[in-house]
Tab-separated table of C-alpha atoms in Angstrom:
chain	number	residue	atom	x	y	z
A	1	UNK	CA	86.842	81.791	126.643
A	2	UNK	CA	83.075	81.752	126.869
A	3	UNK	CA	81.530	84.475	124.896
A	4	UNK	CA	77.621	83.963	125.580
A	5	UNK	CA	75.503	83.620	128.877
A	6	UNK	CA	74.109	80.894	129.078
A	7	UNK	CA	70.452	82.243	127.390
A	8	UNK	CA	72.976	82.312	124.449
A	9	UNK	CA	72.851	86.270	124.425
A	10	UNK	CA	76.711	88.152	124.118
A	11	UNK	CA	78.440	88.444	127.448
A	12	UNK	CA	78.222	92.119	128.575
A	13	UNK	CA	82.558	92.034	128.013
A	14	UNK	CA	81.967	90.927	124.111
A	15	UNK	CA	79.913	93.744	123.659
A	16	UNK	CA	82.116	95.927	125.106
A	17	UNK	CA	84.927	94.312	122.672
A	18	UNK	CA	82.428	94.697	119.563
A	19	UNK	CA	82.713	98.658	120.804
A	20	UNK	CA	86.060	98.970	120.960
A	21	UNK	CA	86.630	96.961	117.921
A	22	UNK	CA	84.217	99.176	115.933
A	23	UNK	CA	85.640	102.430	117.113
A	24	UNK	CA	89.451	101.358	116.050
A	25	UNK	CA	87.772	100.124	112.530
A	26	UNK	CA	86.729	103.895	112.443
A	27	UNK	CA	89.949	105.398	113.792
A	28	UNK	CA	91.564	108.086	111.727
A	29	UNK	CA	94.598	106.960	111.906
A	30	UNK	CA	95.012	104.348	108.991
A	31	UNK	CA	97.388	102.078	111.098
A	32	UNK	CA	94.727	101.843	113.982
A	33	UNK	CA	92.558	100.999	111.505
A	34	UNK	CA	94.791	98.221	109.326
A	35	UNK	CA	95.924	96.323	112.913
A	36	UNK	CA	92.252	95.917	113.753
A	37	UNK	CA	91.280	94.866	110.497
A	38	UNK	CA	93.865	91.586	110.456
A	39	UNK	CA	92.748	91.224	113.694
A	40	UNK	CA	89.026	91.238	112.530
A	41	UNK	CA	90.167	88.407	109.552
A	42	UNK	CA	90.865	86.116	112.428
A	43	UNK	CA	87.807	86.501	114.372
A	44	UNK	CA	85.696	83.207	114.213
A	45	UNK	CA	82.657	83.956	116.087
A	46	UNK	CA	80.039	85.163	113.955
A	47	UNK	CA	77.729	86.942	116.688
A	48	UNK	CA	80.985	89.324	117.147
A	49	UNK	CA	81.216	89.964	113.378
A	50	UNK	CA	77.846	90.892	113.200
A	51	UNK	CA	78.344	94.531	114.464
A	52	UNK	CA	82.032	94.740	112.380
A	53	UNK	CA	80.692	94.107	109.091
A	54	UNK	CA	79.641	97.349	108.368
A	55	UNK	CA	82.442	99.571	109.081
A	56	UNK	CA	85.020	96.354	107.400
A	57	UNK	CA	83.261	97.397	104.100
A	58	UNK	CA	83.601	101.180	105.093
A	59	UNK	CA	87.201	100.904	105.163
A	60	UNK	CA	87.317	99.603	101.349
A	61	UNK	CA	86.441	102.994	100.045
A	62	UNK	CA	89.276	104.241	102.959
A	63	UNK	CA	91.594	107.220	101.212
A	64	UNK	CA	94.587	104.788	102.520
A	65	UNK	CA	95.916	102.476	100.188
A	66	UNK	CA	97.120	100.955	103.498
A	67	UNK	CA	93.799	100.290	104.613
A	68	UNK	CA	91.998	99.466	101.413
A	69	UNK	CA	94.134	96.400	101.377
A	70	UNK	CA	94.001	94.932	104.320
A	71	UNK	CA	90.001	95.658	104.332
A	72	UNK	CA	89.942	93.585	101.054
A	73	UNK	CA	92.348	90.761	103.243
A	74	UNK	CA	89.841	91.104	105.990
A	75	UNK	CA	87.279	90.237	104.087
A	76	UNK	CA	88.676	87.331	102.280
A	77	UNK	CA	89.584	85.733	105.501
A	78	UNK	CA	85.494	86.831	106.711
A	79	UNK	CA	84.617	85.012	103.597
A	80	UNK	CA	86.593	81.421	103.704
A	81	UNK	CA	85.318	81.298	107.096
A	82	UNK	CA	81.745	82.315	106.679
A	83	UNK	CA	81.137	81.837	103.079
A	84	UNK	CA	79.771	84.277	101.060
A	85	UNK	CA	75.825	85.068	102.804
A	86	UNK	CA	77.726	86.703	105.443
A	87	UNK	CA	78.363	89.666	103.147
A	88	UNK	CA	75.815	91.500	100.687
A	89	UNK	CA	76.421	92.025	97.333
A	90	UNK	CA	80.406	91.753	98.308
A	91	UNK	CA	81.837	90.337	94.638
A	92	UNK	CA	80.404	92.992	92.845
A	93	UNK	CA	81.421	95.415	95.326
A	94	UNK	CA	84.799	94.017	94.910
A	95	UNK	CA	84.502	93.752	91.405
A	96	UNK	CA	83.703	97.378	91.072
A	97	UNK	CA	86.672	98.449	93.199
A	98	UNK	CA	88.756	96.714	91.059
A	99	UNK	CA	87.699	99.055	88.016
A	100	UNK	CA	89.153	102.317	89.829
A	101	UNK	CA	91.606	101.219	91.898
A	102	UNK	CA	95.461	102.336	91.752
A	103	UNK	CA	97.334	100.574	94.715
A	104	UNK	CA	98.792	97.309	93.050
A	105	UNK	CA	98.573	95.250	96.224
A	106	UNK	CA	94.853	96.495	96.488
A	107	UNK	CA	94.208	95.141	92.902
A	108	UNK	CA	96.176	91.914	93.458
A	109	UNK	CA	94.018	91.065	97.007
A	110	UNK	CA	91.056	92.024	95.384
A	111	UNK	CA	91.848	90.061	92.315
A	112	UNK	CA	93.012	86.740	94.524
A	113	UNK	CA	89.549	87.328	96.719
A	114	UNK	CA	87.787	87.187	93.158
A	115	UNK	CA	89.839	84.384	91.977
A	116	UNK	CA	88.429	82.457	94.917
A	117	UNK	CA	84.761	83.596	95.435
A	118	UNK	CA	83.675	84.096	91.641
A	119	UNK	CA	86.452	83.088	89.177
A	120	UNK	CA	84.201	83.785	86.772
A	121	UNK	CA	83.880	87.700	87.301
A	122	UNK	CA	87.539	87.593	88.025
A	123	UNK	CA	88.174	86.165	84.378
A	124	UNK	CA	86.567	88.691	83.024
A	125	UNK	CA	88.675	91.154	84.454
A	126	UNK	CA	91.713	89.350	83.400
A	127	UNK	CA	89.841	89.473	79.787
A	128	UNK	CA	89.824	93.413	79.912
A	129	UNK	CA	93.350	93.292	80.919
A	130	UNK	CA	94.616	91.301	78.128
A	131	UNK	CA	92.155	93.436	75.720
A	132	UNK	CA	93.922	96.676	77.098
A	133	UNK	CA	97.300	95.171	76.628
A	134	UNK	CA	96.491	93.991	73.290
A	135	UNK	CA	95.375	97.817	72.312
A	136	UNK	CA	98.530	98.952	74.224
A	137	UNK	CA	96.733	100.680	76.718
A	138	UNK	CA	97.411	98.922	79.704
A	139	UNK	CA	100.579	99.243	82.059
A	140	UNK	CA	100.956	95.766	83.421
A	141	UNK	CA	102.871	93.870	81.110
A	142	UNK	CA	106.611	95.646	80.545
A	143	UNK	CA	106.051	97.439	84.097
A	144	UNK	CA	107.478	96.546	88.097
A	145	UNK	CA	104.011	95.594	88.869
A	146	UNK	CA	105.684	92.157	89.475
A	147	UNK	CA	103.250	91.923	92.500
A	148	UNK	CA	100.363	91.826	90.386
A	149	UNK	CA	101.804	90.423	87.637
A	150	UNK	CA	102.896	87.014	89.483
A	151	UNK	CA	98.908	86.992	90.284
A	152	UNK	CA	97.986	87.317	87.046
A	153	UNK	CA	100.601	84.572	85.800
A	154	UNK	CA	99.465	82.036	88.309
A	155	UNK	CA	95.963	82.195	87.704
A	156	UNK	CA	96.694	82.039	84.065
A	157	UNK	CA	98.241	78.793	84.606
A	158	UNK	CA	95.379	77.244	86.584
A	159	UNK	CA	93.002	78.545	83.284
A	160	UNK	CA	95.385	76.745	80.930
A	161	UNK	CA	95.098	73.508	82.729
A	162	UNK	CA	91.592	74.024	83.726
A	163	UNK	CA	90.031	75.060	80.151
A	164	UNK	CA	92.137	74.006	77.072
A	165	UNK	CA	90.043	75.561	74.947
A	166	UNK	CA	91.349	78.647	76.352
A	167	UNK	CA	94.642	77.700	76.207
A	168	UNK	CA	96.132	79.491	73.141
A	169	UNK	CA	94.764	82.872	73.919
A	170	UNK	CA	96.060	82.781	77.318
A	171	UNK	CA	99.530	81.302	76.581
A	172	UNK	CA	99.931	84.828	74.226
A	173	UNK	CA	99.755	86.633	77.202
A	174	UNK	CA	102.040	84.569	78.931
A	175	UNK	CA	104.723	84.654	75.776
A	176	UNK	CA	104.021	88.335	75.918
A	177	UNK	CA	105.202	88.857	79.648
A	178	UNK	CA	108.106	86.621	79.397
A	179	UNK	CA	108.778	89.311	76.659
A	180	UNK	CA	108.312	92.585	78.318
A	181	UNK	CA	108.633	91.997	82.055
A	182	UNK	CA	111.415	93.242	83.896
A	183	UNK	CA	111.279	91.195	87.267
A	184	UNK	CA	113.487	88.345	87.488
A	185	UNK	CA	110.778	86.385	89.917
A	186	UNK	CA	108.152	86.835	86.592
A	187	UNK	CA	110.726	85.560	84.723
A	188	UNK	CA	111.071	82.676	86.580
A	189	UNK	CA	107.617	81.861	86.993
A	190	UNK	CA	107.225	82.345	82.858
A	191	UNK	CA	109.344	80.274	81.892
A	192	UNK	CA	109.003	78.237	84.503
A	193	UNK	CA	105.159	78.270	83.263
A	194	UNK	CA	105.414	77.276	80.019
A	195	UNK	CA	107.421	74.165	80.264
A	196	UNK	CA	104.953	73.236	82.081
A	197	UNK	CA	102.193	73.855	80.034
A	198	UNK	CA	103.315	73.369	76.570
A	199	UNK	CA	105.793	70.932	74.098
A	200	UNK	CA	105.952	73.392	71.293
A	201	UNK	CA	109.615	74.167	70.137
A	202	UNK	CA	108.988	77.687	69.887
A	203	UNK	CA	107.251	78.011	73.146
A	204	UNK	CA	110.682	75.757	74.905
A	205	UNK	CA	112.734	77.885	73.065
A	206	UNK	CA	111.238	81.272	74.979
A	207	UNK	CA	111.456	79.309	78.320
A	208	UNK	CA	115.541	78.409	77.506
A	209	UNK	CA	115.919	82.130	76.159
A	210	UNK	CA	114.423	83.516	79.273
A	211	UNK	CA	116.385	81.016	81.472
A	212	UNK	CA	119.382	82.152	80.518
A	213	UNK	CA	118.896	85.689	80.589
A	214	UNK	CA	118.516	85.151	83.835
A	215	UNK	CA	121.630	83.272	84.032
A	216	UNK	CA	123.025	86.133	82.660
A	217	UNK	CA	121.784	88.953	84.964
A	218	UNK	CA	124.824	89.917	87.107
A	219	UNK	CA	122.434	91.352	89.677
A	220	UNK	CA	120.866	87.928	90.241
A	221	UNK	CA	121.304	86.051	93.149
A	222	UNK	CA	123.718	82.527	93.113
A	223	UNK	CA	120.883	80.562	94.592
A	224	UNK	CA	118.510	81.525	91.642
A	225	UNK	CA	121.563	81.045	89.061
A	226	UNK	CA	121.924	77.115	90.364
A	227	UNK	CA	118.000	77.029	90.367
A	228	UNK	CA	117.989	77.807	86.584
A	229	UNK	CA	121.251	75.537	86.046
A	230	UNK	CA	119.311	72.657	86.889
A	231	UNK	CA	115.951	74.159	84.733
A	232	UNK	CA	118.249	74.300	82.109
A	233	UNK	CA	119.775	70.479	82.451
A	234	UNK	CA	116.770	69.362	82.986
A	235	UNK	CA	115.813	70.902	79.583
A	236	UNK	CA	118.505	69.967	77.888
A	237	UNK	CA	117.542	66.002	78.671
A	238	UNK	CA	113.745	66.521	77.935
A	239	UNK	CA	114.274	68.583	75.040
A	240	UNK	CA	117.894	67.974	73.361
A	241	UNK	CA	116.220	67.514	69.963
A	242	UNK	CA	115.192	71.098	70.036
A	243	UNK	CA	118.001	72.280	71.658
Protein backbone atom coordinates (compact mmCIF):
# COMPACT_ATOMS: atom_id res chain seq x y z
CA UNK A 1 0.00 0.00 0.00
CA UNK A 2 1.32 3.41 -0.92
CA UNK A 3 1.67 5.62 2.03
CA UNK A 4 3.00 9.04 0.43
CA UNK A 5 1.72 11.30 -2.52
CA UNK A 6 3.75 11.48 -4.81
CA UNK A 7 5.53 15.07 -3.42
CA UNK A 8 6.58 12.38 -0.83
CA UNK A 9 4.27 14.10 1.89
CA UNK A 10 1.87 11.34 4.16
CA UNK A 11 -1.31 10.40 2.38
CA UNK A 12 -4.21 12.26 4.09
CA UNK A 13 -5.44 8.23 5.27
CA UNK A 14 -1.81 7.73 7.11
CA UNK A 15 -2.39 10.66 8.97
CA UNK A 16 -5.56 9.78 9.90
CA UNK A 17 -3.97 6.23 11.03
CA UNK A 18 -1.06 8.17 12.97
CA UNK A 19 -4.41 9.71 14.90
CA UNK A 20 -6.00 6.84 15.66
CA UNK A 21 -2.89 5.06 16.50
CA UNK A 22 -1.89 7.84 18.94
CA UNK A 23 -5.21 8.06 20.64
CA UNK A 24 -5.30 4.03 21.39
CA UNK A 25 -1.44 4.51 22.66
CA UNK A 26 -3.23 6.97 25.12
CA UNK A 27 -6.33 4.88 25.85
CA UNK A 28 -7.11 4.21 29.46
CA UNK A 29 -7.73 1.05 29.15
CA UNK A 30 -4.28 -0.82 29.46
CA UNK A 31 -5.32 -3.57 26.90
CA UNK A 32 -6.17 -0.84 24.20
CA UNK A 33 -3.09 0.40 24.92
CA UNK A 34 -0.76 -3.06 24.96
CA UNK A 35 -2.58 -4.32 21.37
CA UNK A 36 -1.51 -1.05 19.79
CA UNK A 37 1.78 -1.09 21.14
CA UNK A 38 2.78 -4.76 19.41
CA UNK A 39 1.15 -3.42 16.69
CA UNK A 40 3.40 -0.23 16.78
CA UNK A 41 6.74 -2.85 17.13
CA UNK A 42 5.83 -3.99 13.68
CA UNK A 43 5.41 -0.78 11.99
CA UNK A 44 8.31 -0.24 9.41
CA UNK A 45 7.72 3.08 8.03
CA UNK A 46 9.51 5.61 9.83
CA UNK A 47 7.42 8.83 8.70
CA UNK A 48 4.41 6.93 10.67
CA UNK A 49 6.58 6.42 13.78
CA UNK A 50 7.45 9.81 13.88
CA UNK A 51 4.19 11.03 15.61
CA UNK A 52 4.11 7.48 17.93
CA UNK A 53 7.31 7.94 19.52
CA UNK A 54 6.28 10.09 22.06
CA UNK A 55 3.37 8.58 23.64
CA UNK A 56 5.48 4.70 23.10
CA UNK A 57 7.85 6.22 25.77
CA UNK A 58 4.76 7.59 27.76
CA UNK A 59 3.48 4.25 28.22
CA UNK A 60 6.89 3.05 30.01
CA UNK A 61 6.11 5.02 33.08
CA UNK A 62 2.23 3.41 32.47
CA UNK A 63 0.77 2.27 36.20
CA UNK A 64 0.16 -1.22 34.19
CA UNK A 65 2.66 -3.71 34.48
CA UNK A 66 0.79 -4.92 31.36
CA UNK A 67 1.69 -2.03 29.48
CA UNK A 68 5.12 -1.22 30.79
CA UNK A 69 6.16 -4.40 29.12
CA UNK A 70 5.02 -4.43 26.03
CA UNK A 71 6.13 -0.53 25.73
CA UNK A 72 9.69 -1.81 26.58
CA UNK A 73 8.92 -4.80 23.57
CA UNK A 74 7.75 -1.99 21.41
CA UNK A 75 10.60 -0.32 21.63
CA UNK A 76 13.06 -3.03 21.16
CA UNK A 77 11.41 -4.02 17.99
CA UNK A 78 11.48 0.30 17.10
CA UNK A 79 15.10 -0.12 17.85
CA UNK A 80 16.41 -3.34 15.68
CA UNK A 81 14.60 -1.74 12.98
CA UNK A 82 15.66 1.83 13.28
CA UNK A 83 18.71 1.65 15.33
CA UNK A 84 19.19 3.57 18.16
CA UNK A 85 19.01 7.71 16.71
CA UNK A 86 15.45 7.06 16.38
CA UNK A 87 15.04 7.34 20.14
CA UNK A 88 16.65 10.02 22.62
CA UNK A 89 18.46 9.19 25.44
CA UNK A 90 16.40 5.63 25.36
CA UNK A 91 19.27 3.22 27.22
CA UNK A 92 19.49 5.32 30.02
CA UNK A 93 15.90 5.76 30.16
CA UNK A 94 15.73 2.09 30.15
CA UNK A 95 18.46 1.72 32.35
CA UNK A 96 16.83 3.87 34.93
CA UNK A 97 13.55 1.94 34.77
CA UNK A 98 15.28 -0.96 35.47
CA UNK A 99 16.43 0.49 39.00
CA UNK A 100 12.64 0.78 40.27
CA UNK A 101 10.90 -1.57 38.55
CA UNK A 102 8.84 -4.61 40.18
CA UNK A 103 7.10 -6.58 37.27
CA UNK A 104 9.66 -9.47 36.46
CA UNK A 105 8.75 -9.63 32.78
CA UNK A 106 9.25 -5.73 32.73
CA UNK A 107 12.83 -6.24 34.17
CA UNK A 108 13.61 -9.24 31.94
CA UNK A 109 12.46 -7.11 28.46
CA UNK A 110 14.17 -4.29 29.67
CA UNK A 111 17.20 -6.26 30.61
CA UNK A 112 17.18 -8.33 27.01
CA UNK A 113 16.63 -4.65 25.20
CA UNK A 114 19.89 -3.65 27.24
CA UNK A 115 21.61 -6.81 26.54
CA UNK A 116 21.24 -5.89 22.88
CA UNK A 117 21.61 -2.04 22.59
CA UNK A 118 24.40 -1.42 25.36
CA UNK A 119 25.66 -4.70 26.93
CA UNK A 120 27.80 -2.75 28.64
CA UNK A 121 25.20 -0.79 30.91
CA UNK A 122 23.35 -4.02 31.05
CA UNK A 123 26.51 -5.72 32.73
CA UNK A 124 26.57 -3.44 35.10
CA UNK A 125 23.28 -4.13 36.22
CA UNK A 126 23.93 -7.76 36.31
CA UNK A 127 27.11 -6.56 38.54
CA UNK A 128 24.67 -4.92 41.17
CA UNK A 129 22.67 -8.00 41.08
CA UNK A 130 25.34 -10.37 41.89
CA UNK A 131 26.70 -7.64 44.56
CA UNK A 132 23.11 -7.71 46.18
CA UNK A 133 23.03 -11.44 46.14
CA UNK A 134 26.39 -11.68 47.49
CA UNK A 135 25.22 -9.27 50.59
CA UNK A 136 21.98 -11.37 50.66
CA UNK A 137 19.89 -8.67 49.76
CA UNK A 138 18.59 -9.55 46.60
CA UNK A 139 15.52 -11.93 45.80
CA UNK A 140 16.50 -13.48 42.53
CA UNK A 141 18.52 -16.32 43.21
CA UNK A 142 16.41 -19.05 45.56
CA UNK A 143 13.06 -17.29 44.21
CA UNK A 144 10.23 -18.34 41.09
CA UNK A 145 11.60 -15.49 39.21
CA UNK A 146 12.59 -18.31 36.75
CA UNK A 147 11.55 -15.76 34.00
CA UNK A 148 14.20 -13.51 34.84
CA UNK A 149 16.42 -15.79 36.07
CA UNK A 150 16.74 -17.88 32.65
CA UNK A 151 17.73 -14.18 31.29
CA UNK A 152 20.16 -13.70 33.59
CA UNK A 153 21.67 -17.36 33.08
CA UNK A 154 21.87 -16.99 29.36
CA UNK A 155 23.55 -13.86 29.20
CA UNK A 156 25.92 -15.12 31.78
CA UNK A 157 26.88 -17.76 29.46
CA UNK A 158 27.53 -15.51 26.45
CA UNK A 159 29.98 -13.33 29.19
CA UNK A 160 31.79 -16.56 30.05
CA UNK A 161 32.58 -17.35 26.51
CA UNK A 162 32.92 -13.83 25.48
CA UNK A 163 35.41 -12.54 28.38
CA UNK A 164 37.39 -15.32 30.21
CA UNK A 165 38.76 -13.12 32.36
CA UNK A 166 35.42 -12.83 33.76
CA UNK A 167 34.82 -16.21 33.86
CA UNK A 168 35.32 -17.28 37.52
CA UNK A 169 33.28 -14.55 39.04
CA UNK A 170 30.45 -15.25 36.86
CA UNK A 171 30.51 -19.09 37.04
CA UNK A 172 29.90 -18.37 41.19
CA UNK A 173 26.80 -17.04 40.33
CA UNK A 174 25.94 -19.68 38.15
CA UNK A 175 27.06 -22.53 40.93
CA UNK A 176 25.03 -20.38 43.23
CA UNK A 177 21.65 -20.68 41.22
CA UNK A 178 22.04 -24.24 40.43
CA UNK A 179 22.09 -24.16 44.32
CA UNK A 180 19.14 -22.16 45.33
CA UNK A 181 16.75 -22.13 42.39
CA UNK A 182 13.64 -23.86 42.51
CA UNK A 183 12.55 -24.07 38.72
CA UNK A 184 13.25 -27.19 37.03
CA UNK A 185 13.77 -25.18 33.46
CA UNK A 186 16.85 -23.12 35.57
CA UNK A 187 17.93 -26.24 36.50
CA UNK A 188 18.22 -27.45 33.28
CA UNK A 189 19.75 -24.60 31.75
CA UNK A 190 22.51 -24.67 34.89
CA UNK A 191 23.61 -27.57 34.55
CA UNK A 192 23.13 -27.70 31.26
CA UNK A 193 25.47 -24.40 31.39
CA UNK A 194 28.24 -25.52 33.02
CA UNK A 195 29.16 -28.56 31.09
CA UNK A 196 29.39 -26.44 28.70
CA UNK A 197 31.52 -24.01 30.02
CA UNK A 198 33.81 -25.73 32.32
CA UNK A 199 36.05 -29.32 32.84
CA UNK A 200 36.48 -28.89 36.53
CA UNK A 201 35.41 -32.04 38.58
CA UNK A 202 33.72 -30.09 41.06
CA UNK A 203 31.91 -27.90 38.68
CA UNK A 204 30.70 -31.65 36.57
CA UNK A 205 29.93 -32.91 39.72
CA UNK A 206 27.13 -29.90 40.43
CA UNK A 207 25.88 -30.39 36.79
CA UNK A 208 25.41 -34.56 37.54
CA UNK A 209 23.98 -33.59 41.12
CA UNK A 210 21.55 -31.22 39.61
CA UNK A 211 20.74 -33.67 36.74
CA UNK A 212 19.58 -36.06 38.77
CA UNK A 213 17.60 -34.17 41.07
CA UNK A 214 15.79 -33.56 38.36
CA UNK A 215 15.57 -37.10 37.54
CA UNK A 216 14.28 -37.40 40.74
CA UNK A 217 11.46 -34.79 40.84
CA UNK A 218 8.20 -36.82 40.60
CA UNK A 219 6.46 -33.70 39.33
CA UNK A 220 8.72 -33.60 36.27
CA UNK A 221 7.64 -34.32 33.04
CA UNK A 222 8.84 -37.94 31.10
CA UNK A 223 10.08 -35.96 28.16
CA UNK A 224 12.48 -33.87 30.42
CA UNK A 225 13.40 -37.20 32.48
CA UNK A 226 14.70 -38.93 28.93
CA UNK A 227 16.27 -35.43 28.10
CA UNK A 228 18.46 -35.66 31.27
CA UNK A 229 18.94 -39.61 30.72
CA UNK A 230 20.82 -38.90 27.77
CA UNK A 231 22.73 -35.58 29.65
CA UNK A 232 23.60 -37.99 32.02
CA UNK A 233 25.06 -40.87 29.45
CA UNK A 234 26.51 -38.53 27.72
CA UNK A 235 28.35 -37.55 30.96
CA UNK A 236 29.06 -40.61 32.03
CA UNK A 237 31.26 -41.24 28.56
CA UNK A 238 32.93 -37.71 28.68
CA UNK A 239 33.52 -37.78 32.23
CA UNK A 240 33.66 -41.55 33.69
CA UNK A 241 36.97 -40.73 35.41
CA UNK A 242 35.17 -38.33 37.63
CA UNK A 243 32.24 -40.14 37.87
Amino acid sequence: IEKTNPDGRMKEEMVMLVNALRNDLLSPNEYVRARTLRLVGRLMHKEILDGLLQPVLECLEHRHPYVRRNAVMCVYSIFINFGEDIFQDIIEKIDGMLASETDLSTRRNALLFLFEADPQVALKYLNSILLDESEGTSSLFGSSSDILQLVVLDELKKVCKTNPLQKGRYMKAIFALANSSKSKSVLFECANTIIQLTTIPKAIKLAIQTFIKLLHDPSADNNIKLIVLEKLSELQEKFHRIL
